[in-house]
mmCIF file of C-alpha atoms in Angstrom:
data_model
loop_
_atom_site.group_PDB
_atom_site.id
_atom_site.type_symbol
_atom_site.label_atom_id
_atom_site.label_comp_id
_atom_site.label_asym_id
_atom_site.label_seq_id
_atom_site.Cartn_x
_atom_site.Cartn_y
_atom_site.Cartn_z
ATOM 1 C CA MET A 1136 1.239 -0.716 -6.001
ATOM 2 C CA SER A 1137 -2.024 -0.459 -8.033
ATOM 3 C CA ALA A 1138 -4.973 -2.688 -8.630
ATOM 4 C CA ALA A 1139 -8.286 -2.245 -10.913
ATOM 5 C CA PRO A 1140 -11.278 -4.306 -10.129
ATOM 6 C CA ASP A 1141 -11.843 -6.795 -13.134
ATOM 7 C CA THR A 1142 -14.456 -5.292 -15.189
ATOM 8 C CA ARG A 1143 -14.769 -7.429 -17.671
ATOM 9 C CA SER A 1144 -17.692 -9.798 -17.049
ATOM 10 C CA ALA A 1145 -19.817 -6.939 -15.839
ATOM 11 C CA PRO A 1146 -19.878 -3.327 -16.771
ATOM 12 C CA ARG A 1147 -19.392 -1.069 -13.682
ATOM 13 C CA LYS A 1148 -22.133 1.624 -12.965
ATOM 14 C CA ARG A 1149 -21.056 5.318 -13.545
ATOM 15 C CA GLY A 1150 -21.153 5.769 -9.277
ATOM 16 C CA ASP A 1151 -19.304 3.037 -8.843
ATOM 17 C CA SER A 1152 -16.393 4.560 -11.135
ATOM 18 C CA ARG A 1153 -16.940 7.960 -9.690
ATOM 19 C CA ARG A 1154 -16.265 6.666 -6.519
ATOM 20 C CA GLU A 1155 -13.143 5.034 -7.458
ATOM 21 C CA ALA A 1156 -12.018 7.984 -8.867
ATOM 22 C CA LEU A 1157 -12.583 9.555 -5.729
ATOM 23 C CA ALA A 1158 -10.644 7.193 -3.998
ATOM 24 C CA GLN A 1159 -7.774 7.038 -6.074
ATOM 25 C CA ALA A 1160 -7.872 11.070 -6.286
ATOM 26 C CA ALA A 1161 -7.764 10.847 -2.451
ATOM 27 C CA ALA A 1162 -5.127 8.748 -2.124
ATOM 28 C CA GLU A 1163 -2.863 10.642 -4.573
ATOM 29 C CA CYS A 1164 -3.663 14.178 -2.771
ATOM 30 C CA PHE A 1165 -3.480 12.652 0.920
ATOM 31 C CA TRP A 1166 -0.051 11.349 -0.091
ATOM 32 C CA LYS A 1167 1.279 14.405 -1.656
ATOM 33 C CA ASN A 1168 -0.337 17.283 0.323
ATOM 34 C CA GLY A 1169 -1.127 15.302 3.819
ATOM 35 C CA TYR A 1170 -4.685 14.485 5.019
ATOM 36 C CA ALA A 1171 -4.682 17.934 6.988
ATOM 37 C CA GLY A 1172 -3.560 19.828 3.912
ATOM 38 C CA THR A 1173 -5.932 18.131 1.396
ATOM 39 C CA SER A 1174 -9.214 19.490 0.858
ATOM 40 C CA LEU A 1175 -12.445 17.881 -0.314
ATOM 41 C CA ALA A 1176 -12.448 20.676 -3.145
ATOM 42 C CA GLN A 1177 -9.210 19.719 -4.306
ATOM 43 C CA VAL A 1178 -10.212 15.623 -4.475
ATOM 44 C CA ALA A 1179 -13.038 16.768 -6.186
ATOM 45 C CA ALA A 1180 -11.068 18.619 -8.983
ATOM 46 C CA ALA A 1181 -8.348 16.022 -9.220
ATOM 47 C CA ALA A 1182 -10.998 13.300 -9.843
ATOM 48 C CA GLY A 1183 -12.864 15.344 -11.878
ATOM 49 C CA VAL A 1184 -15.993 15.511 -10.074
ATOM 50 C CA PRO A 1185 -18.010 18.512 -8.882
ATOM 51 C CA LEU A 1186 -17.664 19.336 -5.315
ATOM 52 C CA GLY A 1187 -21.183 19.150 -4.478
ATOM 53 C CA ASN A 1188 -21.373 15.537 -6.124
ATOM 54 C CA ILE A 1189 -18.274 14.169 -3.515
ATOM 55 C CA TYR A 1190 -20.894 14.299 -0.313
ATOM 56 C CA TYR A 1191 -23.143 11.436 -2.361
ATOM 57 C CA TYR A 1192 -20.683 9.242 -2.167
ATOM 58 C CA HIS A 1193 -18.315 10.100 0.950
ATOM 59 C CA LYS A 1194 -20.366 12.160 3.369
ATOM 60 C CA THR A 1195 -17.183 13.145 5.532
ATOM 61 C CA LYS A 1196 -13.544 13.507 4.595
ATOM 62 C CA ALA A 1197 -12.939 10.500 7.132
ATOM 63 C CA ASP A 1198 -15.319 8.519 4.725
ATOM 64 C CA LEU A 1199 -12.750 9.306 2.181
ATOM 65 C CA ALA A 1200 -10.147 8.599 4.264
ATOM 66 C CA MET A 1201 -11.849 4.886 4.799
ATOM 67 C CA ALA A 1202 -11.927 4.653 1.370
ATOM 68 C CA VAL A 1203 -8.476 5.232 0.675
ATOM 69 C CA ALA A 1204 -7.341 2.546 3.474
ATOM 70 C CA ASP A 1205 -9.772 -0.106 1.521
ATOM 71 C CA LEU A 1206 -7.789 1.010 -1.492
ATOM 72 C CA PHE A 1207 -4.382 0.627 -0.124
ATOM 73 C CA VAL A 1208 -5.561 -2.775 1.666
ATOM 74 C CA GLY A 1209 -7.038 -3.541 -1.687
ATOM 75 C CA GLN A 1210 -4.065 -3.586 -3.870
ATOM 76 C CA THR A 1211 -1.918 -5.119 -1.330
ATOM 77 C CA GLU A 1212 -3.926 -8.055 -1.471
ATOM 78 C CA ALA A 1213 -3.742 -7.906 -5.233
ATOM 79 C CA LEU A 1214 -0.256 -7.647 -5.398
ATOM 80 C CA VAL A 1215 0.382 -10.901 -3.430
ATOM 81 C CA GLU A 1216 -1.828 -12.968 -5.252
ATOM 82 C CA ASP A 1217 -0.126 -11.744 -8.212
ATOM 83 C CA VAL A 1218 3.276 -12.700 -6.613
ATOM 84 C CA ALA A 1219 1.889 -16.087 -5.730
ATOM 85 C CA ALA A 1220 0.674 -16.766 -8.826
ATOM 86 C CA GLU A 1221 3.927 -16.134 -10.449
ATOM 87 C CA THR A 1222 5.763 -19.522 -9.225
ATOM 88 C CA ALA A 1223 4.883 -21.787 -6.427
ATOM 89 C CA ASP A 1224 8.302 -21.512 -5.243
ATOM 90 C CA PRO A 1225 8.608 -19.547 -1.778
ATOM 91 C CA ARG A 1226 11.932 -17.730 -2.440
ATOM 92 C CA GLY A 1227 10.706 -17.185 -6.025
ATOM 93 C CA ARG A 1228 7.660 -15.620 -4.764
ATOM 94 C CA LEU A 1229 9.146 -12.924 -2.047
ATOM 95 C CA LYS A 1230 12.369 -12.376 -4.902
ATOM 96 C CA ALA A 1231 9.066 -11.470 -6.914
ATOM 97 C CA LEU A 1232 8.022 -9.275 -4.138
ATOM 98 C CA VAL A 1233 10.724 -7.427 -4.134
ATOM 99 C CA GLY A 1234 11.233 -6.691 -7.704
ATOM 100 C CA ARG A 1235 7.641 -5.483 -7.436
ATOM 101 C CA LEU A 1236 8.098 -3.244 -4.229
ATOM 102 C CA LYS A 1237 11.172 -1.742 -6.213
ATOM 103 C CA ALA A 1238 9.571 -0.757 -9.142
ATOM 104 C CA SER A 1239 7.672 2.004 -6.782
ATOM 105 C CA GLN A 1240 11.346 3.384 -5.634
ATOM 106 C CA ALA A 1241 10.937 6.366 -7.383
ATOM 107 C CA SER A 1242 7.935 7.587 -6.069
ATOM 108 C CA ARG A 1243 8.475 6.103 -2.706
ATOM 109 C CA LEU A 1244 11.658 8.379 -2.685
ATOM 110 C CA ALA A 1245 9.827 11.595 -3.731
ATOM 111 C CA HIS A 1246 6.928 11.178 -1.448
ATOM 112 C CA GLY A 1247 7.620 8.719 0.881
ATOM 113 C CA CYS A 1248 5.176 5.567 1.545
ATOM 114 C CA PRO A 1249 1.805 6.275 0.915
ATOM 115 C CA ILE A 1250 0.819 3.500 3.632
ATOM 116 C CA ALA A 1251 2.512 4.312 6.321
ATOM 117 C CA GLY A 1252 1.677 8.151 5.654
ATOM 118 C CA ALA A 1253 -2.091 7.329 5.927
ATOM 119 C CA SER A 1254 -1.582 5.100 9.013
ATOM 120 C CA ARG A 1255 0.038 8.118 11.199
ATOM 121 C CA ASP A 1256 -1.999 11.158 9.147
ATOM 122 C CA PHE A 1257 -5.562 9.491 9.698
ATOM 123 C CA ARG A 1258 -4.991 8.592 13.419
ATOM 124 C CA ALA A 1259 -5.903 12.090 15.092
ATOM 125 C CA GLU A 1260 -9.131 12.178 12.535
ATOM 126 C CA ALA A 1261 -9.989 9.111 11.316
ATOM 127 C CA PRO A 1262 -8.937 6.318 13.288
ATOM 128 C CA GLN A 1263 -10.559 3.642 11.805
ATOM 129 C CA ALA A 1264 -9.270 4.293 8.610
ATOM 130 C CA ALA A 1265 -5.816 4.643 10.232
ATOM 131 C CA ARG A 1266 -6.090 1.163 11.196
ATOM 132 C CA ARG A 1267 -7.612 -0.088 8.111
ATOM 133 C CA ALA A 1268 -4.575 1.242 6.237
ATOM 134 C CA ALA A 1269 -2.190 -0.355 8.550
ATOM 135 C CA ASP A 1270 -3.779 -3.530 7.876
ATOM 136 C CA SER A 1271 -1.869 -3.246 4.449
ATOM 137 C CA PHE A 1272 1.163 -4.121 6.343
ATOM 138 C CA THR A 1273 -0.457 -7.133 8.244
ATOM 139 C CA VAL A 1274 -1.319 -8.434 4.711
ATOM 140 C CA LEU A 1275 2.405 -7.885 3.605
ATOM 141 C CA THR A 1276 4.100 -9.287 6.781
ATOM 142 C CA GLY A 1277 1.481 -12.180 6.608
ATOM 143 C CA PHE A 1278 2.491 -13.226 3.178
ATOM 144 C CA VAL A 1279 5.837 -12.642 3.713
ATOM 145 C CA ALA A 1280 5.722 -14.988 6.899
ATOM 146 C CA ALA A 1281 3.566 -17.419 5.520
ATOM 147 C CA GLU A 1282 6.228 -18.172 2.484
ATOM 148 C CA LEU A 1283 9.226 -18.104 5.145
ATOM 149 C CA GLY A 1284 7.431 -20.833 7.006
ATOM 150 C CA ARG A 1285 6.839 -23.136 3.672
ATOM 151 C CA THR A 1286 11.169 -22.889 2.986
ATOM 152 C CA GLY A 1287 11.445 -24.744 6.870
ATOM 153 C CA LEU A 1288 11.428 -21.903 9.174
ATOM 154 C CA ARG A 1289 9.509 -22.389 12.539
ATOM 155 C CA PRO A 1290 6.599 -19.749 12.698
ATOM 156 C CA SER A 1291 7.916 -17.875 15.308
ATOM 157 C CA LEU A 1292 11.241 -17.173 13.070
ATOM 158 C CA ALA A 1293 9.462 -16.712 10.033
ATOM 159 C CA LEU A 1294 7.158 -13.988 11.386
ATOM 160 C CA ALA A 1295 10.323 -12.388 12.914
ATOM 161 C CA ARG A 1296 12.191 -12.678 9.563
ATOM 162 C CA ALA A 1297 9.318 -11.118 8.058
ATOM 163 C CA ARG A 1298 8.630 -8.398 10.223
ATOM 164 C CA ALA A 1299 12.066 -7.686 9.779
ATOM 165 C CA PHE A 1300 11.786 -7.546 5.807
ATOM 166 C CA VAL A 1301 9.109 -5.143 5.794
ATOM 167 C CA CYS A 1302 10.744 -3.243 8.565
ATOM 168 C CA GLU A 1303 13.658 -2.941 5.785
ATOM 169 C CA TRP A 1304 11.606 -1.606 3.285
ATOM 170 C CA GLN A 1305 9.906 0.826 5.398
ATOM 171 C CA GLY A 1306 12.834 2.111 6.868
ATOM 172 C CA GLY A 1307 14.563 2.329 3.466
ATOM 173 C CA ILE A 1308 11.651 4.634 2.394
ATOM 174 C CA ALA A 1309 11.580 6.743 5.361
ATOM 175 C CA LEU A 1310 15.484 7.549 5.618
ATOM 176 C CA GLY A 1311 15.614 7.554 1.622
ATOM 177 C CA HIS A 1312 12.727 9.928 1.116
ATOM 178 C CA ALA A 1313 14.191 11.994 4.277
ATOM 179 C CA LEU A 1314 17.563 12.369 2.971
ATOM 180 C CA GLY A 1315 16.760 12.589 -1.094
ATOM 181 C CA GLU A 1316 19.343 9.491 -1.227
ATOM 182 C CA ALA A 1317 18.328 6.617 -3.280
ATOM 183 C CA PRO A 1318 21.124 4.499 -2.597
ATOM 184 C CA VAL A 1319 19.655 4.492 0.731
ATOM 185 C CA LEU A 1320 16.604 2.422 -0.343
ATOM 186 C CA ALA A 1321 18.460 0.201 -3.175
ATOM 187 C CA GLU A 1322 20.693 -1.073 0.074
ATOM 188 C CA ALA A 1323 17.186 -1.780 1.901
ATOM 189 C CA PHE A 1324 16.302 -3.855 -1.017
ATOM 190 C CA MET A 1325 19.519 -5.813 -0.800
ATOM 191 C CA ARG A 1326 19.330 -6.197 2.830
ATOM 192 C CA MET A 1327 15.833 -7.603 2.150
ATOM 193 C CA GLU A 1328 17.199 -10.371 -0.512
ATOM 194 C CA ARG A 1329 19.257 -11.693 1.946
ATOM 195 C CA HIS A 1330 16.576 -12.023 4.276
ATOM 196 C CA ILE A 1331 15.137 -14.205 1.741
ATOM 197 C CA ALA A 1332 18.526 -16.104 1.508
ATOM 198 C CA GLN A 1333 18.985 -16.960 5.030
ATOM 199 C CA GLY A 1334 15.331 -18.310 5.181
#
């Protein structure tokens, strides 16, 4: 999931682009090396920003974790907005969502889910950032539940199936990553598609 802000209507300030580059670099470093295993120097190097300048944008590592969490939520919101724009049909939207999630399966199998990793790894030192990262799952679950509700399911059942849908995705990533077996995640996507068909 990736979403860059629309910059066509107004030029971006240099500070904004550096702040965004730091958040993107930190997200990648935290995902692949873990929060505890990533230093600010590594993030600065990955972003191409002098180490001394990182403190201008993020005073602490926890501040940087919050920027990463905000990035994930923004990407998730952009994802569901893009999917909603593809079709007015709720099942069509959910099928499109599965298709978008499938597109990132190779990286998820290699490194796990960056959002789940952040929600877990930030908890000890940056609990607010951990909760903010988890908001991505709330956005996704809410979107799925709303679309299932539009198929005629009562709200409680739509929410339960939406949670099952997200659990299939996350469970498939976790087990597929742990075992290094792509079919595990492929099977999870098949079950997610069945959740859509049952709507």
